């Protein structure tokens, strides 16, 4: 029974716990009271490395990319060259997004590491209390790890939005619709759900 209850609590933590907070009136926990938890959630920010802006890439007219014909100035050289005489590669929305994929993948990897550490801390503390014969307070666990989970998710969202905003600005600077970046937003939200399900299964196996 305790395993089932703890699993439900972990699921609420990973899902944000909004409904549980409303009905159970869970108090916010001061995570600074737990040094290990503080280290996981608050001490280290995400390492977000934006791709360099390549001045050797020439923007492609979106109409041309979509099969249209762009007008060239009379003296325009169709094979634009850079200052060193080499041809500038044409850029498309896909090549711009491709530059950012490693950064998004790095963020996902870092987020997975932090959430795994958070769940590991919750399970470890539960086992410590159980082994010592201490009374298990499930409201304490929900309060503490819901607070930590929300703090971590907030920091992850901030890091994602910074990277996502940079991608949108890069697309706009090259004449493309910033909504071309929407696939990254959709993937990010889908990864959140998949991560919660995977971590719940992992938690069940470790208990």
Short mmCIF file of C-alpha atoms in Angstrom, two decimals:
data_model
loop_
_atom_site.label_atom_id
_atom_site.label_comp_id
_atom_site.label_asym_id
_atom_site.label_seq_id
_atom_site.Cartn_x
_atom_site.Cartn_y
_atom_site.Cartn_z
CA UNK A 1 0.00 0.00 0.00
CA UNK A 2 2.81 2.41 0.87
CA UNK A 3 4.47 1.72 -2.48
CA UNK A 4 1.26 2.56 -4.29
CA UNK A 5 0.79 5.78 -2.29
CA UNK A 6 4.38 6.88 -2.86
CA UNK A 7 4.07 6.14 -6.57
CA UNK A 8 0.98 8.35 -6.74
CA UNK A 9 2.84 11.10 -4.91
CA UNK A 10 5.75 10.84 -7.34
CA UNK A 11 3.36 11.07 -10.26
CA UNK A 12 1.77 14.18 -8.76
CA UNK A 13 5.20 15.72 -8.24
CA UNK A 14 6.29 15.02 -11.80
CA UNK A 15 2.99 16.25 -13.21
CA UNK A 16 3.13 19.51 -11.29
CA UNK A 17 0.61 18.50 -8.64
CA UNK A 18 -1.79 21.36 -9.36
CA UNK A 19 -4.95 19.37 -8.59
CA UNK A 20 -3.43 17.87 -5.45
CA UNK A 21 -2.40 21.32 -4.30
CA UNK A 22 -5.94 22.63 -4.72
CA UNK A 23 -7.69 19.83 -2.87
CA UNK A 24 -5.07 19.01 -0.23
CA UNK A 25 -3.92 22.61 0.34
CA UNK A 26 -0.31 21.46 0.26
CA UNK A 27 2.09 23.96 1.74
CA UNK A 28 5.13 25.19 -0.14
CA UNK A 29 8.33 23.63 1.16
CA UNK A 30 11.52 25.65 1.59
CA UNK A 31 13.92 23.52 -0.45
CA UNK A 32 16.91 25.45 0.92
CA UNK A 33 16.49 23.31 4.06
CA UNK A 34 17.72 20.28 2.11
CA UNK A 35 21.26 20.80 0.80
CA UNK A 36 21.06 17.86 -1.61
CA UNK A 37 17.78 19.05 -3.05
CA UNK A 38 19.06 22.61 -3.28
CA UNK A 39 22.03 21.36 -5.29
CA UNK A 40 19.77 19.55 -7.76
CA UNK A 41 17.19 22.28 -8.22
CA UNK A 42 18.71 25.67 -7.53
CA UNK A 43 22.48 25.69 -7.40
CA UNK A 44 23.24 25.03 -11.07
CA UNK A 45 21.61 26.65 -14.07
CA UNK A 46 21.34 24.97 -17.42
CA UNK A 47 24.29 25.33 -19.74
CA UNK A 48 22.70 26.76 -22.87
CA UNK A 49 25.12 27.26 -25.77
CA UNK A 50 23.58 29.10 -28.71
CA UNK A 51 24.91 28.27 -32.17
CA UNK A 52 27.17 30.92 -33.70
CA UNK A 53 25.67 33.34 -36.17
CA UNK A 54 27.35 32.43 -39.46
CA UNK A 55 27.84 35.54 -41.57
CA UNK A 56 28.96 33.37 -44.49
CA UNK A 57 25.40 32.06 -44.92
CA UNK A 58 23.20 34.03 -47.29
CA UNK A 59 19.47 34.15 -46.67
CA UNK A 60 17.25 32.55 -49.27
CA UNK A 61 14.11 34.38 -50.30
CA UNK A 62 11.23 32.30 -48.83
CA UNK A 63 9.34 32.67 -52.13
CA UNK A 64 12.26 31.13 -53.97
CA UNK A 65 12.49 28.33 -51.42
CA UNK A 66 8.82 27.53 -51.95
CA UNK A 67 9.15 27.29 -55.70
CA UNK A 68 8.63 30.94 -56.63
CA UNK A 69 11.01 33.18 -58.52
CA UNK A 70 12.69 36.10 -56.83
CA UNK A 71 13.72 39.18 -58.71
CA UNK A 72 17.39 40.05 -58.79
CA UNK A 73 18.87 43.48 -59.10
CA UNK A 74 20.52 44.12 -62.45
CA UNK A 75 24.01 43.92 -61.01
CA UNK A 76 23.21 41.07 -58.59
CA UNK A 77 25.48 38.09 -58.90
CA UNK A 78 23.39 34.92 -58.53
CA UNK A 79 26.42 33.21 -57.03
CA UNK A 80 27.06 35.50 -54.08
CA UNK A 81 30.53 35.33 -52.65
CA UNK A 82 31.96 36.04 -49.25
CA UNK A 83 34.90 38.32 -48.59
CA UNK A 84 37.36 35.46 -49.16
CA UNK A 85 35.92 34.74 -52.61
CA UNK A 86 34.09 31.52 -51.73
CA UNK A 87 30.42 31.05 -52.54
CA UNK A 88 28.00 31.69 -49.68
CA UNK A 89 25.76 28.68 -49.03
CA UNK A 90 22.07 29.44 -49.29
CA UNK A 91 20.18 29.14 -46.03
CA UNK A 92 16.70 27.70 -45.56
CA UNK A 93 14.43 27.48 -42.54
CA UNK A 94 15.51 23.86 -42.17
CA UNK A 95 19.22 24.69 -42.10
CA UNK A 96 18.59 27.32 -39.43
CA UNK A 97 16.61 24.85 -37.32
CA UNK A 98 19.31 22.26 -37.86
CA UNK A 99 21.85 24.57 -36.21
CA UNK A 100 19.75 24.65 -33.07
CA UNK A 101 18.98 20.94 -32.77
CA UNK A 102 22.15 20.09 -30.80
CA UNK A 103 21.32 22.86 -28.32
CA UNK A 104 17.79 21.53 -27.81
CA UNK A 105 19.13 17.99 -27.45
CA UNK A 106 21.65 19.19 -24.86
CA UNK A 107 18.86 20.87 -22.88
CA UNK A 108 16.80 17.68 -22.95
CA UNK A 109 19.76 15.66 -21.69
CA UNK A 110 20.42 18.10 -18.87
CA UNK A 111 16.73 18.15 -17.90
CA UNK A 112 16.59 14.35 -17.80
CA UNK A 113 19.66 14.28 -15.56
CA UNK A 114 18.20 16.79 -13.12
CA UNK A 115 14.80 15.07 -12.93
CA UNK A 116 16.42 11.67 -12.46
CA UNK A 117 18.43 13.15 -9.60
CA UNK A 118 15.29 14.67 -8.08
CA UNK A 119 13.39 11.38 -8.17
CA UNK A 120 16.45 9.56 -6.86
CA UNK A 121 16.59 11.96 -3.93
CA UNK A 122 12.88 11.40 -3.16
CA UNK A 123 13.25 7.63 -3.23
CA UNK A 124 16.48 7.77 -1.21
CA UNK A 125 14.93 9.92 1.50
CA UNK A 126 11.88 7.67 1.67
CA UNK A 127 14.05 4.59 2.12
CA UNK A 128 16.19 6.33 4.76
CA UNK A 129 13.15 7.26 6.82
CA UNK A 130 11.65 3.81 6.44
CA UNK A 131 14.89 2.08 7.46
CA UNK A 132 15.26 4.25 10.55
CA UNK A 133 11.71 3.51 11.64
CA UNK A 134 10.69 7.12 11.26
CA UNK A 135 7.02 7.78 10.62
CA UNK A 136 6.40 8.48 6.94
CA UNK A 137 4.49 11.71 6.32
CA UNK A 138 3.12 11.64 2.81
CA UNK A 139 1.98 15.24 3.01
CA UNK A 140 5.60 16.14 3.79
CA UNK A 141 6.84 14.27 0.70
CA UNK A 142 4.18 15.79 -1.52
CA UNK A 143 4.89 19.30 -0.23
CA UNK A 144 8.65 18.98 -0.51
CA UNK A 145 8.99 17.30 -3.87
CA UNK A 146 6.08 19.08 -5.49
CA UNK A 147 7.82 22.37 -4.63
CA UNK A 148 11.13 21.06 -5.95
CA UNK A 149 9.52 19.66 -9.09
CA UNK A 150 7.79 22.93 -9.89
CA UNK A 151 10.99 24.91 -9.28
CA UNK A 152 12.96 22.61 -11.57
CA UNK A 153 10.29 22.65 -14.26
CA UNK A 154 10.20 26.45 -14.10
CA UNK A 155 13.96 26.67 -14.64
CA UNK A 156 13.72 24.17 -17.49
CA UNK A 157 10.96 26.19 -19.13
CA UNK A 158 13.04 29.38 -18.82
CA UNK A 159 16.02 27.69 -20.47
CA UNK A 160 13.84 26.32 -23.26
CA UNK A 161 12.16 29.68 -23.87
CA UNK A 162 15.55 31.39 -24.12
CA UNK A 163 16.70 28.91 -26.73
CA UNK A 164 13.35 28.90 -28.53
CA UNK A 165 13.29 32.70 -28.67
CA UNK A 166 16.80 32.78 -30.15
CA UNK A 167 15.72 30.34 -32.87
CA UNK A 168 12.66 32.45 -33.69
CA UNK A 169 14.76 35.60 -33.93
CA UNK A 170 17.23 33.82 -36.20
CA UNK A 171 14.41 32.72 -38.49
CA UNK A 172 12.97 36.25 -38.61
CA UNK A 173 16.40 37.75 -39.33
CA UNK A 174 16.63 35.56 -42.42
CA UNK A 175 13.13 36.41 -43.62
CA UNK A 176 11.34 33.28 -42.43
CA UNK A 177 8.18 32.84 -40.37
CA UNK A 178 9.17 32.40 -36.69
CA UNK A 179 6.34 29.86 -36.40
CA UNK A 180 8.64 27.50 -38.31
CA UNK A 181 10.09 26.80 -34.85
CA UNK A 182 6.79 25.41 -33.54
CA UNK A 183 7.91 21.81 -33.95
CA UNK A 184 10.44 22.32 -31.15
CA UNK A 185 7.72 23.58 -28.80
CA UNK A 186 5.54 20.56 -29.60
CA UNK A 187 8.44 18.17 -29.08
CA UNK A 188 9.32 19.82 -25.76
CA UNK A 189 5.79 19.39 -24.38
CA UNK A 190 5.64 15.77 -25.61
CA UNK A 191 8.99 15.03 -23.96
CA UNK A 192 7.65 16.30 -20.64
CA UNK A 193 4.82 13.76 -20.70
CA UNK A 194 7.04 10.91 -21.85
CA UNK A 195 9.60 11.73 -19.17
CA UNK A 196 6.96 11.61 -16.42
CA UNK A 197 5.74 8.18 -17.52
CA UNK A 198 9.26 6.78 -17.80
CA UNK A 199 10.31 8.13 -14.42
CA UNK A 200 7.24 6.74 -12.71
CA UNK A 201 8.07 3.28 -14.07
CA UNK A 202 11.66 3.70 -12.93
CA UNK A 203 10.55 4.75 -9.45
CA UNK A 204 8.31 1.69 -9.14
CA UNK A 205 11.21 -0.60 -10.05
CA UNK A 206 13.54 0.97 -7.46
CA UNK A 207 11.13 0.81 -4.52
#
